[in-house]
Amino acid sequence: MVSRMSMVSQKNVTVINFAQSHVSIDFSYTVSEIQNTVFPILLAHGKSYKLAFAKNYDGQKFARSRALSRVSIGFS
């Protein structure tokens, strides 16, 4: 019975260590690359969606030809 309790404790430590990890993903694609790869998969079965890639900030439009995204997932 003692060895079984030890195994349970080791599993709990592993879960705690995983929960304290940090994942960060950066990616950059042109809009045309995204449209050519991702959207045809998402827009299957004849569905059509209108998408806008321009953003207004202080009256200026950012370029539509570039999209930069950053995903950060943290567990603490």
Short mmCIF file of C-alpha atoms in Angstrom, two decimals:
data_model
loop_
_atom_site.label_atom_id
_atom_site.label_comp_id
_atom_site.label_asym_id
_atom_site.label_seq_id
_atom_site.Cartn_x
_atom_site.Cartn_y
_atom_site.Cartn_z
CA MET A 1 0.00 0.00 0.00
CA VAL A 2 2.90 2.38 0.65
CA SER A 3 4.22 2.02 -2.90
CA ARG A 4 0.77 2.84 -4.32
CA MET A 5 0.64 6.09 -2.34
CA SER A 6 4.11 6.97 -3.62
CA MET A 7 2.97 6.51 -7.23
CA VAL A 8 -0.05 8.78 -6.69
CA SER A 9 2.21 11.45 -5.19
CA GLN A 10 4.55 11.32 -8.19
CA LYS A 11 1.62 11.80 -10.59
CA ASN A 12 0.44 14.84 -8.64
CA VAL A 13 3.91 16.41 -8.81
CA THR A 14 3.95 15.92 -12.58
CA VAL A 15 0.59 17.67 -12.96
CA ILE A 16 1.74 20.58 -10.77
CA ASN A 17 4.93 20.99 -12.82
CA PHE A 18 2.90 21.02 -16.04
CA ALA A 19 0.49 23.60 -14.65
CA GLN A 20 3.39 25.98 -13.93
CA SER A 21 4.79 25.81 -17.47
CA HIS A 22 4.54 28.64 -20.01
CA VAL A 23 3.90 28.36 -23.74
CA SER A 24 4.49 31.18 -26.20
CA ILE A 25 3.84 30.97 -29.95
CA ASP A 26 4.66 33.72 -32.47
CA PHE A 27 3.70 33.59 -36.13
CA SER A 28 3.51 35.97 -39.05
CA TYR A 29 1.85 35.40 -42.42
CA THR A 30 0.70 37.55 -45.27
CA VAL A 31 -3.06 37.74 -45.70
CA SER A 32 -2.82 35.97 -49.06
CA GLU A 33 -0.95 33.06 -47.43
CA ILE A 34 -3.66 32.77 -44.79
CA GLN A 35 -6.43 32.95 -47.38
CA ASN A 36 -4.77 30.31 -49.55
CA THR A 37 -4.14 27.81 -46.75
CA VAL A 38 -6.50 28.23 -43.81
CA PHE A 39 -9.73 29.72 -45.11
CA PRO A 40 -10.47 27.16 -47.85
CA ILE A 41 -10.47 24.50 -45.12
CA LEU A 42 -12.69 26.55 -42.80
CA LEU A 43 -15.04 27.66 -45.57
CA ALA A 44 -15.82 24.21 -46.92
CA HIS A 45 -19.30 23.03 -47.98
CA GLY A 46 -20.22 26.18 -49.94
CA LYS A 47 -20.32 28.53 -46.95
CA SER A 48 -19.28 32.11 -47.57
CA TYR A 49 -18.07 34.62 -45.01
CA LYS A 50 -17.03 38.25 -45.36
CA LEU A 51 -13.72 38.93 -43.57
CA ALA A 52 -11.99 42.23 -42.91
CA PHE A 53 -8.27 42.46 -42.22
CA ALA A 54 -7.91 46.23 -41.90
CA LYS A 55 -7.84 47.92 -38.49
CA ASN A 56 -8.44 51.57 -37.70
CA TYR A 57 -6.17 53.14 -35.11
CA ASP A 58 -6.10 56.92 -34.58
CA GLY A 59 -7.59 57.47 -38.04
CA GLN A 60 -4.90 55.47 -39.86
CA LYS A 61 -5.46 52.18 -41.60
CA PHE A 62 -2.90 49.46 -41.17
CA ALA A 63 -1.83 47.64 -44.32
CA ARG A 64 -4.11 44.82 -45.39
CA SER A 65 -1.24 42.85 -46.87
CA ARG A 66 0.29 41.86 -43.53
CA ALA A 67 -1.15 40.15 -40.47
CA LEU A 68 0.95 39.57 -37.34
CA SER A 69 -0.39 37.51 -34.48
CA ARG A 70 1.00 36.50 -31.12
CA VAL A 71 -0.42 33.79 -28.86
CA SER A 72 0.76 33.46 -25.29
CA ILE A 73 -0.58 30.82 -22.91
CA GLY A 74 0.60 30.83 -19.32
CA PHE A 75 -0.17 28.57 -16.39
CA SER A 76 0.74 29.77 -12.92
#
